[in-house]
Coordinates of C-alpha atoms and ligand atoms in Angstrom, one line a residue:
M25 CA 94.8 -103.8 149.0
D26 CA 96.4 -107.1 148.4
I27 CA 97.6 -108.2 145.0
A28 CA 95.0 -110.7 143.7
P29 CA 96.3 -114.0 142.3
G30 CA 97.0 -114.3 138.6
A31 CA 98.5 -110.8 138.0
P32 CA 98.3 -110.0 134.3
S33 CA 101.3 -111.0 132.1
M34 CA 102.4 -107.6 131.0
P35 CA 105.2 -105.2 131.9
T36 CA 104.1 -103.5 135.1
G37 CA 107.2 -101.4 135.8
N38 CA 107.2 -102.8 139.4
L39 CA 103.7 -101.4 140.0
R40 CA 101.6 -103.5 142.5
L41 CA 98.4 -104.2 140.6
V42 CA 95.0 -105.6 141.3
P43 CA 93.6 -107.2 138.1
V44 CA 89.9 -106.9 137.4
H45 CA 89.4 -107.6 133.7
D46 CA 91.5 -109.6 131.2
A47 CA 92.2 -108.7 127.6
S48 CA 89.8 -110.2 125.0
P49 CA 91.1 -113.5 123.5
D50 CA 91.9 -113.3 119.8
R51 CA 88.7 -115.1 118.9
E52 CA 86.7 -112.3 120.6
Q53 CA 88.1 -109.4 118.7
Q54 CA 84.7 -108.5 117.1
W55 CA 84.5 -104.8 116.2
W56 CA 81.6 -104.1 118.6
R57 CA 83.6 -105.3 121.7
S58 CA 85.9 -102.3 121.4
S59 CA 83.9 -99.9 119.2
V60 CA 83.9 -96.2 119.3
I61 CA 80.4 -95.1 118.2
Y62 CA 79.6 -91.4 117.6
Q63 CA 76.1 -90.2 118.2
I64 CA 74.6 -87.8 115.7
Y65 CA 71.6 -85.8 116.6
P66 CA 70.6 -85.0 113.0
R67 CA 68.6 -81.8 113.6
S68 CA 71.7 -80.2 115.2
F69 CA 74.6 -81.6 113.2
R70 CA 74.8 -79.7 109.9
D71 CA 72.1 -77.9 107.9
L72 CA 72.9 -77.9 104.1
R73 CA 69.3 -77.1 103.0
G74 CA 69.1 -73.9 105.0
D75 CA 65.9 -74.3 107.1
G76 CA 67.7 -74.1 110.4
I77 CA 67.4 -77.9 111.0
G78 CA 70.2 -80.3 110.3
D79 CA 69.7 -82.9 107.6
L80 CA 71.1 -86.1 106.1
P81 CA 73.0 -84.4 103.3
G82 CA 74.7 -82.3 106.0
I83 CA 75.9 -85.5 107.7
T84 CA 77.1 -87.1 104.4
A85 CA 79.1 -84.0 103.7
E86 CA 81.0 -84.3 106.9
I87 CA 81.7 -88.0 106.9
P88 CA 85.4 -87.3 105.9
T89 CA 85.6 -85.0 108.9
L90 CA 84.2 -87.6 111.2
A91 CA 86.6 -90.2 109.8
E92 CA 89.4 -88.2 111.2
L93 CA 88.2 -89.1 114.6
D94 CA 88.9 -92.8 114.0
I95 CA 85.4 -93.9 114.9
D96 CA 83.8 -97.3 114.0
A97 CA 80.2 -96.2 113.5
I98 CA 77.8 -93.3 113.8
W99 CA 74.5 -93.7 115.5
L100 CA 71.7 -91.5 114.2
S101 CA 69.0 -90.3 116.5
P102 CA 65.6 -90.6 114.7
F103 CA 65.2 -89.0 111.2
Y104 CA 61.9 -90.8 110.4
V105 CA 58.6 -89.2 109.4
S106 CA 57.4 -87.5 112.6
P107 CA 55.5 -84.5 113.9
Q108 CA 58.6 -83.8 116.0
K109 CA 56.7 -83.5 119.3
D110 CA 59.7 -85.3 121.0
A111 CA 62.3 -84.4 118.4
G112 CA 61.6 -87.4 116.3
Y113 CA 61.2 -90.0 119.0
D114 CA 57.5 -89.8 118.1
V115 CA 57.6 -91.8 114.8
A116 CA 54.7 -91.6 112.4
D117 CA 56.3 -93.8 109.7
Y118 CA 59.2 -96.0 110.6
C119 CA 60.2 -96.8 107.0
D120 CA 60.6 -93.3 105.5
V121 CA 62.7 -90.2 106.1
D122 CA 61.0 -87.0 107.3
P123 CA 61.2 -84.3 104.6
L124 CA 62.8 -82.1 107.2
F125 CA 65.9 -84.4 107.0
G126 CA 65.8 -85.5 103.4
T127 CA 64.8 -88.6 101.5
L128 CA 65.5 -92.3 101.5
E129 CA 67.9 -91.6 98.6
D130 CA 69.8 -89.2 100.9
F131 CA 69.9 -92.0 103.5
D132 CA 71.3 -94.5 101.0
N133 CA 74.0 -91.9 100.0
L134 CA 74.9 -91.4 103.6
V135 CA 75.3 -95.2 104.2
A136 CA 77.4 -95.6 101.0
T137 CA 79.7 -92.6 101.8
A138 CA 80.2 -93.8 105.4
K139 CA 81.0 -97.3 104.2
N140 CA 83.7 -95.8 101.9
H141 CA 85.3 -94.4 105.0
G142 CA 85.0 -97.6 107.0
I143 CA 82.1 -96.2 109.1
R144 CA 79.0 -98.1 109.9
V145 CA 75.6 -96.4 110.3
I146 CA 73.5 -97.4 113.2
V147 CA 69.9 -96.2 113.4
D148 CA 67.6 -95.6 116.3
L149 CA 64.7 -97.9 116.7
V150 CA 61.8 -96.7 118.8
P151 CA 59.6 -99.8 119.5
N152 CA 58.0 -98.8 122.8
H153 CA 55.7 -96.1 121.3
C154 CA 55.0 -94.3 118.1
S155 CA 53.5 -90.9 117.3
D156 CA 49.8 -90.4 117.7
Q157 CA 49.9 -89.5 114.0
H158 CA 51.0 -93.0 113.0
A159 CA 48.4 -94.7 110.8
L160 CA 48.0 -97.6 113.2
F161 CA 47.1 -95.3 116.1
Q162 CA 44.8 -93.2 114.0
A163 CA 43.1 -96.5 113.0
A164 CA 42.9 -97.5 116.6
L165 CA 41.2 -94.3 117.6
T166 CA 38.4 -94.7 115.2
A167 CA 38.0 -98.5 115.7
P168 CA 35.6 -99.9 118.2
E169 CA 36.7 -101.0 121.7
N170 CA 38.3 -104.5 121.9
S171 CA 39.0 -104.5 118.1
P172 CA 42.2 -105.8 116.6
A173 CA 43.1 -102.2 115.6
R174 CA 42.8 -101.0 119.3
D175 CA 44.8 -104.1 120.5
M176 CA 47.9 -102.7 118.8
F177 CA 48.0 -100.2 121.7
I178 CA 47.1 -100.2 125.4
F179 CA 43.6 -98.9 125.7
R180 CA 41.7 -99.3 129.0
D181 CA 38.4 -98.1 130.5
G182 CA 38.9 -95.4 133.1
T183 CA 38.1 -95.9 136.8
G184 CA 35.6 -93.9 138.8
E185 CA 31.8 -93.9 138.3
N186 CA 32.0 -92.6 134.7
G187 CA 35.5 -93.7 133.8
E188 CA 36.7 -90.2 134.5
N189 CA 39.9 -91.3 136.3
P190 CA 42.9 -92.9 134.6
P191 CA 43.1 -96.8 134.7
N192 CA 46.1 -96.7 137.2
N193 CA 48.4 -94.2 138.8
W194 CA 51.4 -94.4 136.5
Q195 CA 53.2 -91.2 135.7
S196 CA 54.7 -90.1 132.4
H197 CA 58.5 -90.0 132.2
F198 CA 58.1 -86.4 131.1
G199 CA 55.7 -85.4 133.9
G200 CA 52.0 -85.7 134.4
P201 CA 49.8 -88.8 134.1
A202 CA 50.8 -91.6 131.7
W203 CA 47.2 -91.9 130.4
T204 CA 45.1 -89.7 128.1
R205 CA 41.4 -90.1 127.6
T206 CA 40.1 -90.4 124.0
T207 CA 36.9 -88.9 122.6
N208 CA 34.5 -91.2 120.8
P209 CA 33.4 -90.4 117.2
D210 CA 30.0 -89.2 118.7
G211 CA 31.8 -86.7 121.0
T212 CA 31.4 -88.7 124.2
P213 CA 34.4 -89.4 126.4
G214 CA 36.0 -92.7 125.5
Q215 CA 38.7 -95.1 126.7
W216 CA 42.2 -94.1 127.9
Y217 CA 45.5 -95.0 126.3
L218 CA 48.8 -95.5 127.9
H219 CA 51.8 -93.3 127.1
L220 CA 54.9 -93.6 129.3
F221 CA 56.2 -90.5 127.6
D222 CA 54.3 -87.6 126.0
S223 CA 50.6 -87.9 125.3
S224 CA 51.5 -87.8 121.6
Q225 CA 53.5 -91.0 122.1
P226 CA 51.1 -94.0 122.6
D227 CA 52.7 -97.2 123.9
F228 CA 52.4 -100.3 121.6
N229 CA 50.9 -103.4 123.1
W230 CA 53.8 -106.0 122.9
D231 CA 51.4 -108.7 124.1
N232 CA 50.0 -108.7 120.6
P233 CA 52.0 -110.8 118.0
A234 CA 51.0 -108.3 115.3
V235 CA 53.2 -105.7 117.0
H236 CA 56.1 -108.2 116.8
D237 CA 55.5 -108.8 113.1
E238 CA 55.4 -105.0 112.4
F239 CA 58.8 -104.4 114.1
E240 CA 60.4 -107.4 112.4
R241 CA 59.4 -105.9 109.1
I242 CA 60.9 -102.6 110.2
L243 CA 64.2 -104.2 111.2
R244 CA 64.5 -106.0 107.9
F245 CA 63.6 -102.8 106.0
W246 CA 66.7 -101.0 107.4
L247 CA 68.9 -104.1 107.4
D248 CA 68.2 -104.5 103.7
R249 CA 69.3 -100.8 103.3
G250 CA 72.7 -101.7 104.8
V251 CA 72.5 -100.3 108.3
G252 CA 75.1 -101.6 110.8
G253 CA 72.5 -102.1 113.5
F254 CA 70.1 -100.5 115.9
R255 CA 70.2 -98.4 119.1
V256 CA 67.0 -99.6 120.8
D257 CA 65.1 -96.8 122.5
V258 CA 63.7 -97.5 126.0
A259 CA 64.5 -101.1 125.5
H260 CA 63.4 -102.1 129.0
A261 CA 59.8 -100.9 128.7
L262 CA 58.1 -102.9 125.9
I263 CA 56.3 -105.4 128.1
K264 CA 54.1 -104.3 130.9
K265 CA 53.1 -106.4 133.9
S266 CA 49.7 -108.0 133.3
G267 CA 46.8 -106.3 135.0
L268 CA 48.8 -103.0 134.9
P269 CA 49.0 -102.7 138.8
D270 CA 49.6 -99.3 140.5
W271 CA 53.2 -98.3 141.1
G272 CA 54.3 -95.6 143.4
G273 CA 57.9 -95.3 142.4
R274 CA 59.7 -93.0 140.0
A275 CA 58.3 -92.6 136.5
D276 CA 61.6 -93.8 135.1
G277 CA 61.5 -97.0 137.1
A278 CA 64.8 -96.3 138.8
S279 CA 65.1 -97.6 142.4
T280 CA 64.1 -95.3 145.2
E281 CA 63.6 -96.1 148.8
G282 CA 60.6 -98.3 149.2
F283 CA 60.3 -98.8 145.4
P284 CA 63.0 -101.1 144.1
G285 CA 63.3 -100.6 140.3
D286 CA 63.1 -104.3 139.7
Q287 CA 59.5 -104.3 140.8
A288 CA 58.4 -101.5 138.5
P289 CA 55.5 -103.0 136.5
M290 CA 56.3 -101.1 133.3
F291 CA 60.0 -101.9 133.2
G292 CA 62.2 -105.0 132.9
Q293 CA 59.4 -107.6 132.7
A294 CA 60.8 -111.1 131.9
G295 CA 59.0 -111.5 128.6
I296 CA 61.0 -108.7 127.0
H297 CA 64.1 -110.9 126.5
D298 CA 62.3 -113.2 124.1
I299 CA 61.8 -110.2 121.8
Y300 CA 65.5 -109.4 121.7
R301 CA 66.4 -113.1 121.2
S302 CA 64.2 -113.1 118.1
W303 CA 65.7 -109.8 116.8
R304 CA 69.2 -111.2 117.4
K305 CA 68.4 -114.1 115.1
I306 CA 67.2 -111.7 112.4
L307 CA 70.5 -109.7 112.6
D308 CA 72.6 -112.9 112.6
D309 CA 71.0 -113.8 109.3
Y310 CA 72.6 -110.8 107.7
D311 CA 76.3 -110.5 106.9
G312 CA 78.6 -107.9 108.4
D313 CA 78.4 -108.4 112.2
R314 CA 75.5 -106.0 112.8
V315 CA 74.6 -104.9 116.3
L316 CA 71.8 -104.2 118.8
C317 CA 72.4 -101.7 121.6
A318 CA 69.9 -101.3 124.4
E319 CA 69.0 -98.0 126.0
A320 CA 67.8 -99.6 129.2
T321 CA 67.8 -97.6 132.4
I322 CA 67.8 -100.7 134.6
D323 CA 69.6 -100.9 137.9
P324 CA 71.6 -102.6 139.4
L325 CA 74.3 -103.3 136.8
D326 CA 74.2 -107.1 137.2
R327 CA 70.5 -107.0 136.2
L328 CA 71.2 -104.7 133.3
T329 CA 73.5 -107.3 131.9
D330 CA 70.5 -109.6 131.2
W331 CA 70.0 -107.4 128.0
V332 CA 73.4 -108.5 126.7
R333 CA 73.5 -112.3 127.3
N334 CA 75.0 -114.0 124.3
D335 CA 71.8 -114.6 122.5
E336 CA 70.4 -111.1 123.1
M337 CA 71.8 -107.7 122.3
H338 CA 75.5 -106.9 121.8
Q339 CA 75.8 -103.7 123.9
T340 CA 73.8 -101.7 126.4
F341 CA 74.5 -98.2 127.6
N342 CA 76.2 -97.9 131.0
F343 CA 74.2 -95.2 132.7
A344 CA 75.8 -95.9 136.1
Y345 CA 79.1 -94.7 134.5
L346 CA 77.5 -91.7 132.7
H347 CA 76.2 -90.5 136.0
H348 CA 79.4 -90.9 138.0
P349 CA 80.1 -88.0 140.3
W350 CA 83.5 -86.3 140.5
N351 CA 84.6 -88.7 143.2
P352 CA 87.5 -91.2 142.7
H353 CA 86.1 -93.8 145.1
E354 CA 82.7 -93.8 143.4
L355 CA 84.3 -93.9 139.9
R356 CA 86.6 -96.8 140.8
R357 CA 83.6 -98.7 142.3
I358 CA 81.5 -98.2 139.2
I359 CA 84.3 -99.2 136.8
T360 CA 85.0 -102.4 138.8
T361 CA 81.3 -103.4 139.2
S362 CA 80.7 -102.7 135.5
L363 CA 83.6 -104.9 134.3
E364 CA 82.8 -107.7 136.7
A365 CA 79.1 -107.7 135.8
F366 CA 79.6 -107.6 132.0
D367 CA 82.4 -110.2 132.2
K368 CA 80.0 -112.6 133.8
V369 CA 77.8 -112.7 130.7
G370 CA 80.7 -112.4 128.3
A371 CA 79.6 -109.0 126.9
P372 CA 81.7 -105.8 126.5
T373 CA 81.2 -103.1 129.0
T374 CA 80.4 -99.7 127.4
W375 CA 81.3 -96.2 128.6
V376 CA 79.6 -93.0 127.8
L377 CA 79.7 -89.4 129.3
S378 CA 77.2 -87.4 127.3
N379 CA 74.1 -87.8 125.1
H380 CA 71.1 -85.9 124.0
D381 CA 69.1 -86.5 127.2
V382 CA 71.6 -85.3 129.8
V383 CA 73.5 -82.1 130.6
R384 CA 76.8 -82.3 128.7
H385 CA 79.7 -83.5 130.8
V386 CA 81.6 -80.2 130.5
S387 CA 78.7 -78.5 132.3
R388 CA 78.1 -81.4 134.8
F389 CA 81.7 -81.4 135.9
G390 CA 81.7 -77.7 136.2
Q391 CA 78.8 -77.6 138.7
A392 CA 79.8 -76.4 142.1
E393 CA 79.1 -78.9 144.9
G394 CA 75.7 -78.2 146.5
H395 CA 74.5 -76.6 143.3
T396 CA 73.9 -79.7 141.2
R397 CA 70.3 -79.9 140.0
P398 CA 68.7 -83.2 139.6
G399 CA 66.9 -83.8 136.4
D400 CA 67.7 -83.3 132.8
G401 CA 68.7 -79.7 132.1
L402 CA 70.1 -76.4 133.5
G403 CA 68.4 -73.1 132.9
P404 CA 69.1 -69.4 133.4
E405 CA 67.7 -69.5 136.9
D406 CA 70.2 -72.2 138.0
F407 CA 73.6 -71.6 139.5
Q408 CA 75.8 -71.5 136.5
P409 CA 78.6 -74.1 136.0
D410 CA 82.3 -73.0 135.9
H411 CA 83.1 -73.5 132.3
E412 CA 86.9 -73.6 132.6
L413 CA 86.9 -76.1 135.4
G414 CA 84.2 -78.2 133.7
L415 CA 86.2 -78.3 130.4
R416 CA 89.4 -79.3 132.2
R417 CA 87.7 -82.1 134.0
A418 CA 85.7 -83.2 131.0
R419 CA 88.9 -83.6 129.0
A420 CA 90.4 -85.6 131.8
A421 CA 87.3 -87.8 132.1
T422 CA 87.3 -88.4 128.4
V423 CA 90.9 -89.4 128.2
L424 CA 90.4 -91.7 131.1
M425 CA 87.4 -93.2 129.5
L426 CA 89.2 -93.8 126.2
A427 CA 91.8 -95.9 128.1
L428 CA 89.1 -98.3 129.3
P429 CA 88.6 -101.7 127.7
G430 CA 85.1 -102.1 126.0
G431 CA 83.0 -99.9 123.8
V432 CA 82.7 -96.2 123.9
Y433 CA 79.9 -93.8 122.9
L434 CA 80.7 -90.2 122.0
Y435 CA 78.0 -87.5 121.6
Q436 CA 78.4 -84.9 118.8
G437 CA 80.1 -81.8 119.9
E438 CA 81.9 -83.3 122.9
E439 CA 85.0 -83.4 120.7
L440 CA 84.7 -79.6 120.6
G441 CA 84.4 -79.4 124.4
L442 CA 80.9 -78.0 124.1
P443 CA 79.1 -77.2 127.3
D444 CA 75.3 -77.2 127.6
H445 CA 73.6 -74.0 126.6
T446 CA 72.3 -73.2 130.1
M447 CA 70.9 -69.7 129.2
I448 CA 68.4 -70.6 126.5
P449 CA 65.4 -68.2 126.9
H450 CA 62.4 -70.3 127.8
E451 CA 60.3 -69.1 124.8
F452 CA 62.7 -71.2 122.6
R453 CA 62.3 -74.4 124.5
Q454 CA 60.9 -77.4 122.6
D455 CA 61.5 -80.4 124.9
P456 CA 58.1 -81.7 126.0
T457 CA 59.5 -82.1 129.6
F458 CA 59.6 -78.3 130.0
H459 CA 56.0 -77.9 128.9
R460 CA 54.6 -80.9 130.7
T461 CA 56.1 -79.8 134.0
D462 CA 55.2 -76.1 133.6
G463 CA 58.9 -75.3 133.5
V464 CA 59.8 -77.1 136.8
R465 CA 62.2 -79.2 134.7
V466 CA 63.8 -77.1 132.0
G467 CA 64.4 -80.2 129.8
R468 CA 67.1 -81.3 127.5
D469 CA 67.3 -78.5 124.8
G470 CA 70.6 -77.3 126.3
S471 CA 72.5 -80.3 125.1
R472 CA 70.9 -80.3 121.7
V473 CA 72.0 -76.9 120.4
P474 CA 73.3 -76.8 116.7
L475 CA 77.0 -77.4 116.4
P476 CA 79.6 -74.6 115.6
W477 CA 81.6 -75.3 112.4
V478 CA 83.0 -71.9 111.5
A479 CA 83.8 -69.2 114.1
D480 CA 82.9 -66.1 112.0
A481 CA 80.0 -67.3 109.9
P482 CA 76.3 -66.8 110.6
S483 CA 75.0 -69.6 112.9
Y484 CA 78.7 -70.6 113.3
G485 CA 78.5 -72.3 109.9
F486 CA 75.8 -74.7 111.1
S487 CA 73.3 -73.7 108.4
S488 CA 73.8 -72.5 104.9
T489 CA 71.4 -69.6 105.6
G490 CA 72.5 -68.8 109.1
K491 CA 69.3 -70.1 110.7
S492 CA 69.3 -72.3 113.8
W493 CA 66.3 -74.1 115.4
L494 CA 67.7 -73.3 118.8
P495 CA 69.7 -70.2 119.7
Q496 CA 73.5 -70.8 119.9
P497 CA 75.5 -69.2 122.8
G498 CA 78.3 -66.7 122.0
L499 CA 80.8 -69.1 123.4
W500 CA 80.3 -71.2 120.2
G501 CA 82.8 -68.8 118.4
T502 CA 85.8 -70.0 120.4
H503 CA 84.6 -73.6 120.2
S504 CA 84.1 -73.8 116.5
R505 CA 85.6 -76.6 114.6
D506 CA 87.7 -74.5 112.2
I507 CA 89.5 -72.8 115.0
Q508 CA 90.1 -76.1 116.9
Q509 CA 91.4 -77.8 113.7
R510 CA 94.3 -75.3 113.6
N511 CA 95.2 -75.6 117.3
P512 CA 97.2 -78.6 118.4
D513 CA 96.1 -78.0 122.0
S514 CA 92.4 -77.9 121.3
T515 CA 89.9 -80.4 122.6
L516 CA 89.4 -81.6 119.0
S517 CA 93.1 -82.3 118.6
L518 CA 93.0 -84.1 121.9
Y519 CA 90.1 -86.3 120.9
R520 CA 91.8 -87.1 117.6
K521 CA 95.1 -88.0 119.3
A522 CA 93.6 -90.1 122.0
L523 CA 91.2 -92.0 119.7
K524 CA 94.0 -92.8 117.3
L525 CA 96.2 -94.1 120.2
R526 CA 93.4 -96.1 121.6
R527 CA 93.1 -98.0 118.4
E528 CA 96.9 -98.3 117.8
L529 CA 97.4 -99.7 121.4
N530 CA 94.3 -101.9 121.1
L531 CA 93.0 -100.5 124.4
G532 CA 89.4 -101.3 123.6
H533 CA 90.2 -105.0 123.6
G534 CA 92.5 -104.6 126.5
S535 CA 92.6 -105.4 130.2
L536 CA 92.3 -103.5 133.5
A537 CA 94.2 -103.8 136.7
W538 CA 94.0 -101.1 139.4
W539 CA 97.1 -99.4 140.7
P540 CA 95.8 -98.7 144.2
E541 CA 99.0 -97.0 145.5
K542 CA 97.6 -93.6 144.5
D543 CA 94.0 -94.1 145.8
S544 CA 94.6 -92.1 149.0
E545 CA 95.8 -89.1 146.8
G546 CA 92.4 -88.9 145.0
A547 CA 93.7 -90.5 141.8
V548 CA 92.1 -93.1 139.7
A549 CA 94.9 -95.2 138.3
F550 CA 94.9 -98.4 136.2
V551 CA 97.0 -100.3 133.8
N552 CA 95.6 -101.5 130.4
G553 CA 98.2 -103.6 128.5
N554 CA 101.4 -101.6 128.9
V555 CA 99.6 -98.2 129.4
L556 CA 99.3 -96.6 132.8
A557 CA 96.3 -94.3 132.9
V558 CA 95.9 -91.9 135.8
M559 CA 93.3 -89.3 136.5
N560 CA 93.8 -86.9 139.3
M561 CA 90.4 -86.1 140.9
G562 CA 92.0 -84.7 144.1
T563 CA 93.2 -81.2 144.9
E564 CA 97.0 -81.8 145.1
P565 CA 99.5 -83.0 142.4
V566 CA 100.1 -86.7 142.3
E567 CA 103.7 -88.0 141.9
L568 CA 104.0 -90.5 139.1
P569 CA 106.9 -92.8 137.8
E570 CA 109.2 -91.3 135.1
F571 CA 107.6 -93.2 132.3
E572 CA 107.2 -91.9 128.7
I573 CA 104.1 -89.7 128.4
L574 CA 101.7 -90.9 125.6
C575 CA 98.9 -88.5 126.0
Q576 CA 97.8 -85.8 128.5
S577 CA 94.4 -84.3 128.9
S578 CA 95.5 -80.6 129.0
P579 CA 98.8 -79.1 127.9
G580 CA 101.1 -79.0 130.9
A581 CA 99.1 -81.6 132.8
M582 CA 102.4 -83.0 134.1
A583 CA 104.6 -80.7 136.0
H584 CA 107.8 -82.7 135.9
T585 CA 106.8 -86.0 137.4
R586 CA 103.6 -84.7 139.0
L587 CA 100.1 -84.9 137.6
R588 CA 98.2 -81.7 138.4
P589 CA 94.6 -81.9 139.7
N590 CA 91.7 -82.4 137.2
R591 CA 94.0 -83.9 134.6
T592 CA 94.6 -87.3 133.1
V593 CA 97.8 -88.8 131.7
W594 CA 98.6 -92.0 129.8
M595 CA 102.2 -93.3 130.2
R596 CA 104.0 -96.2 128.6
I597 CA 105.2 -98.8 131.1
P598 CA 108.7 -99.7 130.1
Ligands
GLC617 C1 64.7 -92.2 125.0 C2 65.4 -91.1 124.1 C3 64.7 -89.8 124.5 C4 63.3 -89.8 124.2 C5 62.6 -91.0 124.9 C6 61.3 -91.3 124.4 O1 65.0 -92.0 126.3 O2 66.8 -91.1 124.3 O3 65.3 -88.7 123.9 O4 62.6 -88.7 124.6 O5 63.4 -92.2 124.8 O6 61.3 -91.9 123.2

């Protein structure tokens, strides 16, 4: 590769570099351009009230522990009133806390405690659908056809002689049809309603201004309580193409042969952007630089960046990065295209390796080639990941990620190096995906298992009574936080060190220039400021310059001047 013009003005130790992304100018050092946001899945974080389900007081109690990770914010998955058919992503009341998790007062305490530790609290907003137990949907069910109450949702007559077939062929993201037929008060079959997810999650009708008003009220309710912003669930789905035409592509709208994702009638419709522009204005009226982050599974990347134009949201998850395979060429390509695409709209790129919807990266990177399973979970019948290899690679991938400029998302438990629980007996499964596909997809429970805090306590210290809503694997003992806190070589110690350095070296606001010399050896190598970050994804050691070592992903990653496979190192360029 040739050196592109305008090489960055930084010490390069005579490395030949290819610049891709410049450091943020001083005026653009807003916190969310380089933020580290830690995702909390409340039901699995810490249970202080003893029912086997994590709660808000459990999170508040551990804020000082989280502060040790040097994070900017926590994002809480839903804790609102909900029948919990989709672990709280089925909301029955957006403006109250489910008694499972505590009270609004507990929430206020959490925000205040977090603030004292310099941590913002971001909440999850679920605007595409609610729970079928929501008062608005219950009212819609009993209201006549074509009434204002029904118009809050997407009700249609069925097709076929007696309306016995769904209005179109859309499939639910969780499997099965995306329509469910209602029963009229007199017991006769009625209209159908749309649900892109479970049948207990009816989609709102965003063509109706009353839906806009309702969500603006909800936004202000939480902004007034001091939240730092919102992670917006399925932020690409709110508007559906008029006429609801048939669509033969994947239920998640991702591109497949013959069905480009940008033509999916339920995703990425143009009108959606006006919604986010109006929300942005609401947030901008508040102090404190509050943020919107989109969960939008839109491809390709340069279309996804429409969600973060300067009058829309601040961040959007980078799922292309989350799904990168263990392949240096692919990883470099995704990093380059991400930075280029987000730079074009002046938004920060974000990076993420795990969340509550995917197999944790320790287990993904431990899967043998040819034994990867598409979908969202691994079960006892699957070929089991190699835990040791997966952990080594996951540590390497995280250390590489933390050297990248932009925002980072971490998922609770990854700082402990947790794998997925791939052996959960099926009778414990709660994810609707498992039940709606008759077990063909095992679902996401494996990444949602309650955290281990204390190695030799019942439920590994998760619950004050030793209960746990999902079984925890025996491996949790060696991964418990108390053990890792005492071990300087633990994954927890590594996260603490790398996150601290990331902030001290201002890497999040930094630059990226590739160092292509090591490409042919299976390495991914770049320079950010005066840090050289190299991950060895190949099978042979990679020779590196004799620079000072700042951080290495595993003890002994460097054998003299050679970086061993499946490891990452940061070096200071003299
Ligand atoms: C998002 C959430 C996922 C949930 C779905 C439906 O993708 O991350 O957990 O099941 O939306 O709300």
